[in-house]
Structure formats: structure tokens, C-alpha cells
PDB file of C-alpha atoms in Angstrom:
ATOM      1  CA  UNK A 184      60.459 -18.447   2.462  1.00 88.00           C
ATOM      2  CA  UNK A 185      57.587 -15.964   3.032  1.00 92.00           C
ATOM      3  CA  UNK A 186      56.501 -16.607  -0.529  1.00 95.00           C
ATOM      4  CA  UNK A 187      56.254 -20.345   0.199  1.00 97.00           C
ATOM      5  CA  UNK A 188      54.326 -19.835   3.384  1.00 97.00           C
ATOM      6  CA  UNK A 189      51.892 -17.605   1.525  1.00 98.00           C
ATOM      7  CA  UNK A 190      51.518 -20.264  -1.209  1.00 98.00           C
ATOM      8  CA  UNK A 191      50.790 -22.900   1.432  1.00 98.00           C
ATOM      9  CA  UNK A 192      47.928 -20.910   2.940  1.00 98.00           C
ATOM     10  CA  UNK A 193      46.536 -20.054  -0.478  1.00 98.00           C
ATOM     11  CA  UNK A 194      46.530 -23.818  -1.265  1.00 98.00           C
ATOM     12  CA  UNK A 195      44.811 -24.493   2.035  1.00 98.00           C
ATOM     13  CA  UNK A 196      42.072 -21.879   1.343  1.00 98.00           C
ATOM     14  CA  UNK A 197      41.746 -23.171  -2.232  1.00 98.00           C
ATOM     15  CA  UNK A 198      41.162 -26.736  -0.952  1.00 98.00           C
ATOM     16  CA  UNK A 199      38.619 -25.508   1.650  1.00 98.00           C
ATOM     17  CA  UNK A 200      36.769 -23.706  -1.145  1.00 98.00           C
ATOM     18  CA  UNK A 201      36.717 -26.754  -3.354  1.00 98.00           C
ATOM     19  CA  UNK A 202      35.384 -28.817  -0.447  1.00 98.00           C
ATOM     20  CA  UNK A 203      32.689 -26.337   0.487  1.00 98.00           C
ATOM     21  CA  UNK A 204      31.642 -25.819  -3.138  1.00 98.00           C
ATOM     22  CA  UNK A 205      30.894 -29.446  -3.991  1.00 97.00           C
ATOM     23  CA  UNK A 206      33.615 -29.756  -6.637  1.00 98.00           C
ATOM     24  CA  UNK A 207      34.946 -32.731  -4.706  1.00 98.00           C
ATOM     25  CA  UNK A 208      31.704 -34.621  -5.328  1.00 98.00           C
ATOM     26  CA  UNK A 209      31.969 -36.246  -8.832  1.00 98.00           C
ATOM     27  CA  UNK A 210      28.201 -36.899  -8.985  1.00 97.00           C
ATOM     28  CA  UNK A 211      27.598 -33.134  -8.607  1.00 97.00           C
ATOM     29  CA  UNK A 212      30.238 -32.302 -11.215  1.00 97.00           C
ATOM     30  CA  UNK A 213      28.696 -34.683 -13.744  1.00 97.00           C
ATOM     31  CA  UNK A 214      25.293 -33.248 -12.885  1.00 97.00           C
ATOM     32  CA  UNK A 215      26.600 -29.857 -13.823  1.00 97.00           C
ATOM     33  CA  UNK A 216      27.939 -31.224 -17.140  1.00 97.00           C
ATOM     34  CA  UNK A 217      24.640 -32.937 -17.871  1.00 96.00           C
ATOM     35  CA  UNK A 218      23.054 -30.135 -19.925  1.00 93.00           C
ATOM     36  CA  UNK A 219      20.823 -32.573 -21.781  1.00 88.00           C
ATOM     37  CA  UNK A 220      19.635 -34.444 -18.652  1.00 86.00           C
ATOM     38  CA  UNK A 221      18.683 -33.006 -15.284  1.00 87.00           C
ATOM     39  CA  UNK A 222      21.183 -30.123 -15.418  1.00 92.00           C
ATOM     40  CA  UNK A 223      22.374 -29.111 -11.945  1.00 94.00           C
ATOM     41  CA  UNK A 224      23.214 -25.461 -12.586  1.00 94.00           C
ATOM     42  CA  UNK A 225      24.409 -24.803  -8.992  1.00 95.00           C
ATOM     43  CA  UNK A 226      28.071 -25.462  -9.707  1.00 96.00           C
ATOM     44  CA  UNK A 227      28.089 -22.596 -12.157  1.00 96.00           C
ATOM     45  CA  UNK A 228      28.286 -20.384  -9.064  1.00 97.00           C
ATOM     46  CA  UNK A 229      31.654 -21.858  -8.150  1.00 98.00           C
ATOM     47  CA  UNK A 230      33.367 -20.464 -11.237  1.00 97.00           C
ATOM     48  CA  UNK A 231      31.198 -17.344 -11.113  1.00 97.00           C
ATOM     49  CA  UNK A 232      32.051 -16.595  -7.501  1.00 98.00           C
ATOM     50  CA  UNK A 233      35.744 -17.255  -8.031  1.00 98.00           C
ATOM     51  CA  UNK A 234      35.934 -15.025 -11.115  1.00 98.00           C
ATOM     52  CA  UNK A 235      33.984 -12.312  -9.298  1.00 98.00           C
ATOM     53  CA  UNK A 236      36.797 -12.103  -6.731  1.00 98.00           C
ATOM     54  CA  UNK A 237      39.728 -12.659  -9.084  1.00 98.00           C
ATOM     55  CA  UNK A 238      38.823 -10.269 -11.873  1.00 98.00           C
ATOM     56  CA  UNK A 239      38.879  -6.963  -9.915  1.00 98.00           C
ATOM     57  CA  UNK A 240      42.105  -8.023  -8.144  1.00 98.00           C
ATOM     58  CA  UNK A 241      43.746  -8.712 -11.517  1.00 97.00           C
ATOM     59  CA  UNK A 242      42.732  -5.394 -12.954  1.00 97.00           C
ATOM     60  CA  UNK A 243      43.846  -3.537  -9.856  1.00 97.00           C
ATOM     61  CA  UNK A 244      47.169  -5.302  -9.555  1.00 96.00           C
ATOM     62  CA  UNK A 245      48.411  -6.151 -13.081  1.00 94.00           C
ATOM     63  CA  UNK A 246      51.828  -4.779 -14.011  1.00 94.00           C
ATOM     64  CA  UNK A 247      52.325  -3.779 -10.348  1.00 96.00           C
ATOM     65  CA  UNK A 248      54.706  -5.267  -7.808  1.00 96.00           C
ATOM     66  CA  UNK A 249      53.323  -8.150  -5.756  1.00 96.00           C
ATOM     67  CA  UNK A 250      53.579  -7.944  -1.989  1.00 95.00           C
ATOM     68  CA  UNK A 251      56.242 -10.626  -1.508  1.00 95.00           C
ATOM     69  CA  UNK A 252      57.817 -11.392  -4.860  1.00 88.00           C
ATOM     70  CA  UNK A 253      58.176 -10.012  -8.398  1.00 91.00           C
ATOM     71  CA  UNK A 254      55.890  -8.079 -10.675  1.00 94.00           C
ATOM     72  CA  UNK A 255      52.561  -9.278 -11.957  1.00 95.00           C
ATOM     73  CA  UNK A 256      52.268  -9.766 -15.726  1.00 93.00           C
ATOM     74  CA  UNK A 257      50.825  -6.811 -17.634  1.00 93.00           C
ATOM     75  CA  UNK A 258      48.514  -8.718 -19.949  1.00 91.00           C
ATOM     76  CA  UNK A 259      46.769 -12.085 -20.404  1.00 91.00           C
ATOM     77  CA  UNK A 260      47.520 -14.503 -23.227  1.00 86.00           C
ATOM     78  CA  UNK A 261      45.318 -13.845 -26.241  1.00 84.00           C
ATOM     79  CA  UNK A 262      46.760 -16.388 -28.675  1.00 89.00           C
ATOM     80  CA  UNK A 263      44.883 -19.536 -29.586  1.00 92.00           C
ATOM     81  CA  UNK A 264      46.144 -22.649 -31.360  1.00 94.00           C
ATOM     82  CA  UNK A 265      45.057 -26.201 -32.165  1.00 95.00           C
ATOM     83  CA  UNK A 266      46.874 -27.394 -29.038  1.00 95.00           C
ATOM     84  CA  UNK A 267      44.485 -25.442 -26.836  1.00 97.00           C
ATOM     85  CA  UNK A 268      41.372 -26.910 -28.446  1.00 97.00           C
ATOM     86  CA  UNK A 269      42.691 -30.496 -28.692  1.00 98.00           C
ATOM     87  CA  UNK A 270      44.051 -30.449 -25.146  1.00 98.00           C
ATOM     88  CA  UNK A 271      40.916 -28.903 -23.658  1.00 98.00           C
ATOM     89  CA  UNK A 272      38.810 -31.507 -25.479  1.00 98.00           C
ATOM     90  CA  UNK A 273      40.893 -34.421 -24.172  1.00 98.00           C
ATOM     91  CA  UNK A 274      40.709 -32.958 -20.648  1.00 98.00           C
ATOM     92  CA  UNK A 275      36.934 -32.504 -20.928  1.00 98.00           C
ATOM     93  CA  UNK A 276      36.435 -36.181 -21.897  1.00 98.00           C
ATOM     94  CA  UNK A 277      38.415 -37.332 -18.811  1.00 98.00           C
ATOM     95  CA  UNK A 278      36.553 -34.821 -16.651  1.00 98.00           C
ATOM     96  CA  UNK A 279      33.202 -36.034 -17.932  1.00 98.00           C
ATOM     97  CA  UNK A 280      34.113 -39.664 -17.293  1.00 98.00           C
ATOM     98  CA  UNK A 281      35.446 -39.312 -13.749  1.00 98.00           C
ATOM     99  CA  UNK A 282      33.840 -36.042 -12.587  1.00 98.00           C
ATOM    100  CA  UNK A 283      37.236 -35.025 -11.147  1.00 98.00           C
ATOM    101  CA  UNK A 284      39.542 -32.222 -12.365  1.00 97.00           C
ATOM    102  CA  UNK A 285      43.157 -31.733 -11.065  1.00 98.00           C
ATOM    103  CA  UNK A 286      42.437 -29.625  -7.950  1.00 98.00           C
ATOM    104  CA  UNK A 287      39.676 -31.773  -6.490  1.00 98.00           C
ATOM    105  CA  UNK A 288      41.788 -34.841  -7.389  1.00 98.00           C
ATOM    106  CA  UNK A 289      44.540 -33.678  -5.021  1.00 98.00           C
ATOM    107  CA  UNK A 290      42.079 -32.684  -2.294  1.00 98.00           C
ATOM    108  CA  UNK A 291      40.336 -36.022  -2.504  1.00 98.00           C
ATOM    109  CA  UNK A 292      43.590 -37.661  -1.366  1.00 98.00           C
ATOM    110  CA  UNK A 293      42.608 -36.357   2.124  1.00 97.00           C
ATOM    111  CA  UNK A 294      39.992 -39.129   2.213  1.00 96.00           C
ATOM    112  CA  UNK A 295      41.152 -41.499  -0.563  1.00 95.00           C
ATOM    113  CA  UNK A 296      39.782 -44.617  -2.188  1.00 96.00           C
ATOM    114  CA  UNK A 297      41.704 -46.899  -4.496  1.00 97.00           C
ATOM    115  CA  UNK A 298      39.857 -45.461  -7.465  1.00 97.00           C
ATOM    116  CA  UNK A 299      40.522 -41.788  -6.731  1.00 97.00           C
ATOM    117  CA  UNK A 300      44.131 -42.464  -5.817  1.00 98.00           C
ATOM    118  CA  UNK A 301      44.611 -44.376  -9.080  1.00 98.00           C
ATOM    119  CA  UNK A 302      42.937 -41.482 -10.939  1.00 98.00           C
ATOM    120  CA  UNK A 303      45.422 -38.996  -9.440  1.00 98.00           C
ATOM    121  CA  UNK A 304      48.416 -41.285 -10.199  1.00 98.00           C
ATOM    122  CA  UNK A 305      47.259 -41.679 -13.777  1.00 98.00           C
ATOM    123  CA  UNK A 306      46.741 -37.943 -14.080  1.00 98.00           C
ATOM    124  CA  UNK A 307      50.342 -37.276 -13.015  1.00 98.00           C
ATOM    125  CA  UNK A 308      51.442 -39.970 -15.441  1.00 98.00           C
ATOM    126  CA  UNK A 309      49.485 -38.307 -18.240  1.00 98.00           C
ATOM    127  CA  UNK A 310      51.309 -35.057 -17.521  1.00 98.00           C
ATOM    128  CA  UNK A 311      54.643 -36.854 -17.785  1.00 97.00           C
ATOM    129  CA  UNK A 312      53.557 -38.471 -21.064  1.00 97.00           C
ATOM    130  CA  UNK A 313      52.830 -35.028 -22.471  1.00 96.00           C
ATOM    131  CA  UNK A 314      56.177 -33.834 -21.214  1.00 93.00           C
ATOM    132  CA  UNK A 315      58.004 -36.769 -22.776  1.00 93.00           C
ATOM    133  CA  UNK A 316      56.565 -36.144 -26.243  1.00 88.00           C
ATOM    134  CA  UNK A 317      59.019 -34.335 -28.530  1.00 79.00           C
ATOM    135  CA  UNK A 318      58.072 -30.672 -28.604  1.00 74.00           C
ATOM    136  CA  UNK A 319      58.639 -30.392 -32.333  1.00 68.00           C
ATOM    137  CA  UNK A 320      56.331 -33.304 -32.998  1.00 68.00           C
ATOM    138  CA  UNK A 321      53.510 -31.747 -31.013  1.00 69.00           C
ATOM    139  CA  UNK A 322      54.049 -28.441 -32.771  1.00 70.00           C
ATOM    140  CA  UNK A 323      53.953 -30.158 -36.184  1.00 67.00           C
ATOM    141  CA  UNK A 324      50.844 -32.161 -35.338  1.00 69.00           C
ATOM    142  CA  UNK A 325      48.871 -29.256 -33.945  1.00 66.00           C
ATOM    143  CA  UNK A 326      50.015 -26.431 -36.189  1.00 57.00           C
TER     144      UNK A 326
ATOM    145  CA  UNK B 224      16.408 -20.231  -7.889  1.00 70.00           C
ATOM    146  CA  UNK B 225      16.958 -22.402  -4.907  1.00 82.00           C
ATOM    147  CA  UNK B 226      19.167 -20.480  -2.427  1.00 86.00           C
ATOM    148  CA  UNK B 227      19.796 -23.631  -0.378  1.00 88.00           C
ATOM    149  CA  UNK B 228      21.474 -25.246  -3.382  1.00 90.00           C
ATOM    150  CA  UNK B 229      23.330 -22.139  -4.493  1.00 94.00           C
ATOM    151  CA  UNK B 230      24.997 -20.785  -1.420  1.00 96.00           C
ATOM    152  CA  UNK B 231      27.569 -23.570  -0.821  1.00 97.00           C
ATOM    153  CA  UNK B 232      28.885 -23.450  -4.415  1.00 98.00           C
ATOM    154  CA  UNK B 233      28.901 -19.626  -4.280  1.00 98.00           C
ATOM    155  CA  UNK B 234      30.682 -19.509  -0.971  1.00 98.00           C
ATOM    156  CA  UNK B 235      33.237 -22.144  -2.132  1.00 98.00           C
ATOM    157  CA  UNK B 236      33.744 -20.205  -5.356  1.00 98.00           C
ATOM    158  CA  UNK B 237      34.389 -16.962  -3.411  1.00 98.00           C
ATOM    159  CA  UNK B 238      36.960 -18.829  -1.323  1.00 98.00           C
ATOM    160  CA  UNK B 239      38.662 -20.285  -4.442  1.00 98.00           C
ATOM    161  CA  UNK B 240      38.690 -16.757  -5.912  1.00 98.00           C
ATOM    162  CA  UNK B 241      40.160 -15.315  -2.742  1.00 98.00           C
ATOM    163  CA  UNK B 242      42.861 -17.999  -2.621  1.00 98.00           C
ATOM    164  CA  UNK B 243      43.772 -17.425  -6.309  1.00 98.00           C
ATOM    165  CA  UNK B 244      43.682 -13.659  -6.024  1.00 98.00           C
ATOM    166  CA  UNK B 245      45.767 -13.772  -2.826  1.00 98.00           C
ATOM    167  CA  UNK B 246      48.394 -15.892  -4.572  1.00 98.00           C
ATOM    168  CA  UNK B 247      48.474 -13.391  -7.377  1.00 97.00           C
ATOM    169  CA  UNK B 248      48.679 -10.277  -5.178  1.00 97.00           C
ATOM    170  CA  UNK B 249      51.204 -11.759  -2.732  1.00 97.00           C
ATOM    171  CA  UNK B 250      53.491 -13.705  -5.083  1.00 97.00           C
ATOM    172  CA  UNK B 251      52.545 -12.703  -8.651  1.00 96.00           C
ATOM    173  CA  UNK B 252      51.873 -16.374  -9.407  1.00 96.00           C
ATOM    174  CA  UNK B 253      48.962 -18.047 -11.183  1.00 95.00           C
ATOM    175  CA  UNK B 254      46.895 -20.650  -9.303  1.00 95.00           C
ATOM    176  CA  UNK B 255      46.670 -23.069 -12.166  1.00 97.00           C
ATOM    177  CA  UNK B 256      46.751 -26.465 -10.569  1.00 98.00           C
ATOM    178  CA  UNK B 257      47.715 -28.572 -13.579  1.00 97.00           C
ATOM    179  CA  UNK B 258      50.692 -26.311 -14.300  1.00 97.00           C
ATOM    180  CA  UNK B 259      51.709 -26.350 -10.608  1.00 98.00           C
ATOM    181  CA  UNK B 260      51.605 -30.197 -10.567  1.00 98.00           C
ATOM    182  CA  UNK B 261      53.693 -30.348 -13.758  1.00 97.00           C
ATOM    183  CA  UNK B 262      56.226 -27.956 -12.273  1.00 97.00           C
ATOM    184  CA  UNK B 263      56.607 -30.266  -9.298  1.00 97.00           C
ATOM    185  CA  UNK B 264      56.912 -33.377 -11.413  1.00 97.00           C
ATOM    186  CA  UNK B 265      59.665 -31.809 -13.506  1.00 95.00           C
ATOM    187  CA  UNK B 266      61.355 -30.033 -10.529  1.00 95.00           C
ATOM    188  CA  UNK B 267      60.978 -26.712 -12.362  1.00 95.00           C
ATOM    189  CA  UNK B 268      63.878 -24.470 -11.578  1.00 93.00           C
ATOM    190  CA  UNK B 269      63.032 -21.499  -9.345  1.00 92.00           C
ATOM    191  CA  UNK B 270      59.364 -22.487  -9.127  1.00 95.00           C
ATOM    192  CA  UNK B 271      59.504 -25.728  -7.179  1.00 96.00           C
ATOM    193  CA  UNK B 272      59.343 -24.125  -3.738  1.00 96.00           C
ATOM    194  CA  UNK B 273      56.078 -22.237  -3.963  1.00 97.00           C
ATOM    195  CA  UNK B 274      54.467 -24.918  -6.140  1.00 98.00           C
ATOM    196  CA  UNK B 275      55.278 -27.626  -3.585  1.00 98.00           C
ATOM    197  CA  UNK B 276      54.057 -25.417  -0.777  1.00 98.00           C
ATOM    198  CA  UNK B 277      50.754 -24.705  -2.580  1.00 98.00           C
ATOM    199  CA  UNK B 278      50.119 -28.434  -3.163  1.00 98.00           C
ATOM    200  CA  UNK B 279      51.022 -29.196   0.414  1.00 98.00           C
ATOM    201  CA  UNK B 280      48.323 -26.646   1.342  1.00 98.00           C
ATOM    202  CA  UNK B 281      45.836 -28.433  -0.955  1.00 98.00           C
ATOM    203  CA  UNK B 282      46.704 -31.784   0.673  1.00 98.00           C
ATOM    204  CA  UNK B 283      46.465 -30.296   4.188  1.00 98.00           C
ATOM    205  CA  UNK B 284      43.093 -28.860   3.177  1.00 98.00           C
ATOM    206  CA  UNK B 285      42.006 -32.314   2.011  1.00 98.00           C
ATOM    207  CA  UNK B 286      42.966 -33.849   5.368  1.00 98.00           C
ATOM    208  CA  UNK B 287      41.145 -31.075   7.194  1.00 98.00           C
ATOM    209  CA  UNK B 288      38.020 -31.560   5.046  1.00 98.00           C
ATOM    210  CA  UNK B 289      38.171 -35.279   5.829  1.00 98.00           C
ATOM    211  CA  UNK B 290      37.580 -34.413   9.472  1.00 97.00           C
ATOM    212  CA  UNK B 291      35.310 -31.324   9.155  1.00 97.00           C
ATOM    213  CA  UNK B 292      33.298 -32.038   6.024  1.00 97.00           C
ATOM    214  CA  UNK B 293      33.768 -35.736   5.131  1.00 97.00           C
ATOM    215  CA  UNK B 294      30.421 -35.956   3.342  1.00 97.00           C
ATOM    216  CA  UNK B 295      31.815 -33.514   0.736  1.00 97.00           C
ATOM    217  CA  UNK B 296      34.840 -35.734  -0.071  1.00 97.00           C
ATOM    218  CA  UNK B 297      33.485 -38.535  -2.224  1.00 96.00           C
ATOM    219  CA  UNK B 298      35.145 -41.892  -1.778  1.00 94.00           C
ATOM    220  CA  UNK B 299      32.989 -43.738  -4.256  1.00 94.00           C
ATOM    221  CA  UNK B 300      34.105 -43.381  -7.875  1.00 96.00           C
ATOM    222  CA  UNK B 301      31.745 -42.924 -10.796  1.00 96.00           C
ATOM    223  CA  UNK B 302      33.405 -45.611 -12.867  1.00 96.00           C
ATOM    224  CA  UNK B 303      35.333 -48.902 -12.391  1.00 97.00           C
ATOM    225  CA  UNK B 304      39.059 -48.699 -11.749  1.00 98.00           C
ATOM    226  CA  UNK B 305      40.348 -49.191 -15.304  1.00 98.00           C
ATOM    227  CA  UNK B 306      38.089 -46.398 -16.567  1.00 97.00           C
ATOM    228  CA  UNK B 307      39.240 -44.132 -13.716  1.00 98.00           C
ATOM    229  CA  UNK B 308      42.837 -44.690 -14.827  1.00 98.00           C
ATOM    230  CA  UNK B 309      41.965 -43.881 -18.467  1.00 98.00           C
ATOM    231  CA  UNK B 310      40.148 -40.732 -17.249  1.00 98.00           C
ATOM    232  CA  UNK B 311      43.156 -39.701 -15.143  1.00 98.00           C
ATOM    233  CA  UNK B 312      45.518 -40.122 -18.099  1.00 98.00           C
ATOM    234  CA  UNK B 313      43.209 -38.001 -20.253  1.00 98.00           C
ATOM    235  CA  UNK B 314      42.919 -35.247 -17.621  1.00 98.00           C
ATOM    236  CA  UNK B 315      46.661 -35.152 -17.032  1.00 98.00           C
ATOM    237  CA  UNK B 316      47.636 -35.188 -20.730  1.00 98.00           C
ATOM    238  CA  UNK B 317      44.811 -32.921 -21.889  1.00 98.00           C
ATOM    239  CA  UNK B 318      45.344 -30.190 -19.292  1.00 98.00           C
ATOM    240  CA  UNK B 319      49.044 -29.913 -20.158  1.00 97.00           C
ATOM    241  CA  UNK B 320      48.484 -29.980 -23.925  1.00 97.00           C
ATOM    242  CA  UNK B 321      45.755 -27.323 -23.522  1.00 97.00           C
ATOM    243  CA  UNK B 322      47.882 -25.349 -21.036  1.00 95.00           C
ATOM    244  CA  UNK B 323      45.380 -25.271 -18.165  1.00 96.00           C
ATOM    245  CA  UNK B 324      42.473 -26.775 -16.282  1.00 96.00           C
ATOM    246  CA  UNK B 325      39.413 -25.518 -14.432  1.00 97.00           C
ATOM    247  CA  UNK B 326      41.540 -23.336 -12.175  1.00 97.00           C
ATOM    248  CA  UNK B 327      44.102 -21.971 -14.607  1.00 96.00           C
ATOM    249  CA  UNK B 328      41.797 -21.364 -17.570  1.00 97.00           C
ATOM    250  CA  UNK B 329      38.379 -21.349 -15.792  1.00 97.00           C
ATOM    251  CA  UNK B 330      39.206 -18.960 -12.900  1.00 97.00           C
ATOM    252  CA  UNK B 331      42.543 -17.169 -13.404  1.00 97.00           C
ATOM    253  CA  UNK B 332      42.313 -16.973 -17.233  1.00 97.00           C
ATOM    254  CA  UNK B 333      38.680 -15.932 -17.481  1.00 97.00           C
ATOM    255  CA  UNK B 334      39.368 -13.594 -14.513  1.00 97.00           C
ATOM    256  CA  UNK B 335      41.835 -11.820 -16.814  1.00 97.00           C
ATOM    257  CA  UNK B 336      39.322 -11.930 -19.686  1.00 96.00           C
ATOM    258  CA  UNK B 337      41.816 -13.923 -21.712  1.00 96.00           C
ATOM    259  CA  UNK B 338      40.277 -15.040 -24.983  1.00 96.00           C
ATOM    260  CA  UNK B 339      42.495 -18.135 -24.917  1.00 97.00           C
ATOM    261  CA  UNK B 340      41.155 -19.198 -21.535  1.00 97.00           C
ATOM    262  CA  UNK B 341      37.522 -18.363 -22.385  1.00 97.00           C
ATOM    263  CA  UNK B 342      37.713 -20.563 -25.487  1.00 97.00           C
ATOM    264  CA  UNK B 343      39.574 -23.311 -23.602  1.00 98.00           C
ATOM    265  CA  UNK B 344      36.967 -23.336 -20.826  1.00 98.00           C
ATOM    266  CA  UNK B 345      34.059 -23.490 -23.294  1.00 98.00           C
ATOM    267  CA  UNK B 346      35.854 -26.386 -25.058  1.00 98.00           C
ATOM    268  CA  UNK B 347      36.408 -28.509 -21.955  1.00 98.00           C
ATOM    269  CA  UNK B 348      32.957 -27.938 -20.613  1.00 98.00           C
ATOM    270  CA  UNK B 349      31.477 -28.850 -23.987  1.00 98.00           C
ATOM    271  CA  UNK B 350      33.636 -31.975 -24.265  1.00 98.00           C
ATOM    272  CA  UNK B 351      32.650 -32.933 -20.707  1.00 98.00           C
ATOM    273  CA  UNK B 352      28.948 -32.465 -21.472  1.00 97.00           C
ATOM    274  CA  UNK B 353      29.214 -34.525 -24.649  1.00 97.00           C
ATOM    275  CA  UNK B 354      31.039 -37.272 -22.731  1.00 98.00           C
ATOM    276  CA  UNK B 355      28.272 -37.405 -20.102  1.00 97.00           C
ATOM    277  CA  UNK B 356      25.669 -37.870 -22.885  1.00 96.00           C
ATOM    278  CA  UNK B 357      27.705 -40.512 -24.726  1.00 96.00           C
ATOM    279  CA  UNK B 358      28.473 -42.385 -21.546  1.00 94.00           C
ATOM    280  CA  UNK B 359      24.742 -42.544 -20.711  1.00 91.00           C
ATOM    281  CA  UNK B 360      23.865 -43.873 -24.199  1.00 92.00           C
ATOM    282  CA  UNK B 361      26.647 -46.514 -24.033  1.00 91.00           C
ATOM    283  CA  UNK B 362      25.635 -47.596 -20.552  1.00 85.00           C
ATOM    284  CA  UNK B 363      21.975 -47.510 -21.487  1.00 76.00           C
ATOM    285  CA  UNK B 364      20.713 -45.939 -18.297  1.00 59.00           C
TER     286      UNK B 364
END
């Protein structure tokens, strides 16, 4: 129970950060992705700021016991495969079209429009489509 | 550099980092939102509770922002409805095939200096940038 309460407040802070940062403004996101137009570099500081906090906590805590639940992992994944590159490319195309990634999509439901709600519904459907594909077939197709 | 433009993204980023790092330190879990959503959709055994709680927090945050900072929650979409649906399908499918999104790969993965996540993040930013260019050419603006 304490773990779930902690997760709730982490989600709340995460949403507040997304809202303050401008990640919930698709025009800003597309401006950041527009390297060959009038590039808006400012959203670089969202990822930069987040990593600056996360990285030292990871290195201080990895392999140790978390406060409320189990142990942290001891290492990060190093492996790469075709699935990573194909999936990230497909995600990037959708992100570039709508200017919305999964976190901001959920947060935008706090002040929804038909278009953003449809985007989120389709995003969840896309996850289920991936889930429904036979694992073996994906493995065969992507090496 | 224009400090007025930089400080909100930086502050927001620090908050996102604090939220993700807190989740890690308190519960040993990774704040990867696409994986969390998939876990809820599939009622993942043993993980459903905290994942549902985290997403409830995101939704509560969205409602709070609608009151406190409505100008930062865009209602107008960049594209017509059918294209938004296509984009949503691509984001949902692609994040699961690639094993992460902006939060899981971009923050938590890079924050662990994971080669996998660094390459994934470079890939989705490059694909997004290319899409913006192609969309502009197609739409002729």
C-alpha cells in the first residue's frame, strides 16, 4: 500500500513537471524536433534537467535496497537489437506527427479535446496490437 | 541563451527527474510510461497496483494543471483527427516494440548510461525530426 501511495505522488510530480516544462504543448515539441527549421532548443533542458537528477540517484542506489520495496537492479541493459531501432523509429514518426509522447498524452486528458483523447485511445490500441502479435514472428522479423 | 525560455523546461525537467528518481529510490521501479501503460492494459501480475497508482497520479496532475496552468495544456491538435489516430497507433506500437519512450529510454535509461537507451533516444529524436521535415514538404508550408 505504501508503495502505491508513493507511486501516486511520483506520478503527480511527474505530471506537474511535464506541464511546467512545456512538453504538453505539441507546437513546442515539434519546434524542438525541427532541427532544419527554426529549432527551439529550449526543450533540450527538460531531458537534461531530468537526467541530471536521475543519474546520481541511480549510481548511488543501484544494487541497494529501495526504501519501500525490493532491491534496485545492479546494471542497465546494454543489448541492442533491430526491434529497438525499428520500434524507436516508428515511435519517432508518430511523435513528430502529433507532438505528443505517452506521458504528456495522459496528462493532456486533464483538459482534453476530441483529437488528444483519440490520440491516447489509439496509442493504447497500438500497444495492444503489439501485444497481440505473435512473439516468435516479431523475433523472426527483427532478428 | 535566453534564460526566460530556458528556465521553465529546466525546472520541469528537474521535477520529472525528481519524480523518476523518487520512484526508483522508494520502490525500485522504473518510471517508463509506455511500459507502465502496457502493464495496466495487460493487468500485469504483481505490478498492476503501483502502475495504476502512478497513472492515477499523472491524471490527477493533468486535472490540477487544467486549473493552475491551463495555457500549458494544449487543446488544439497539430493535425486532423484521422492523422492523430494514426500518430497514436504509431506511438503506442513503436514504444512497445522499442521497449521505451521519452521517459523510459530518454530519462531513466540515459540516466543509467544505458547504451540501448542512448541509441533508442537518438533514433526516435532523429525519426521525429525527419517526420517534421517531410510533413512540412508534403503540406507545402
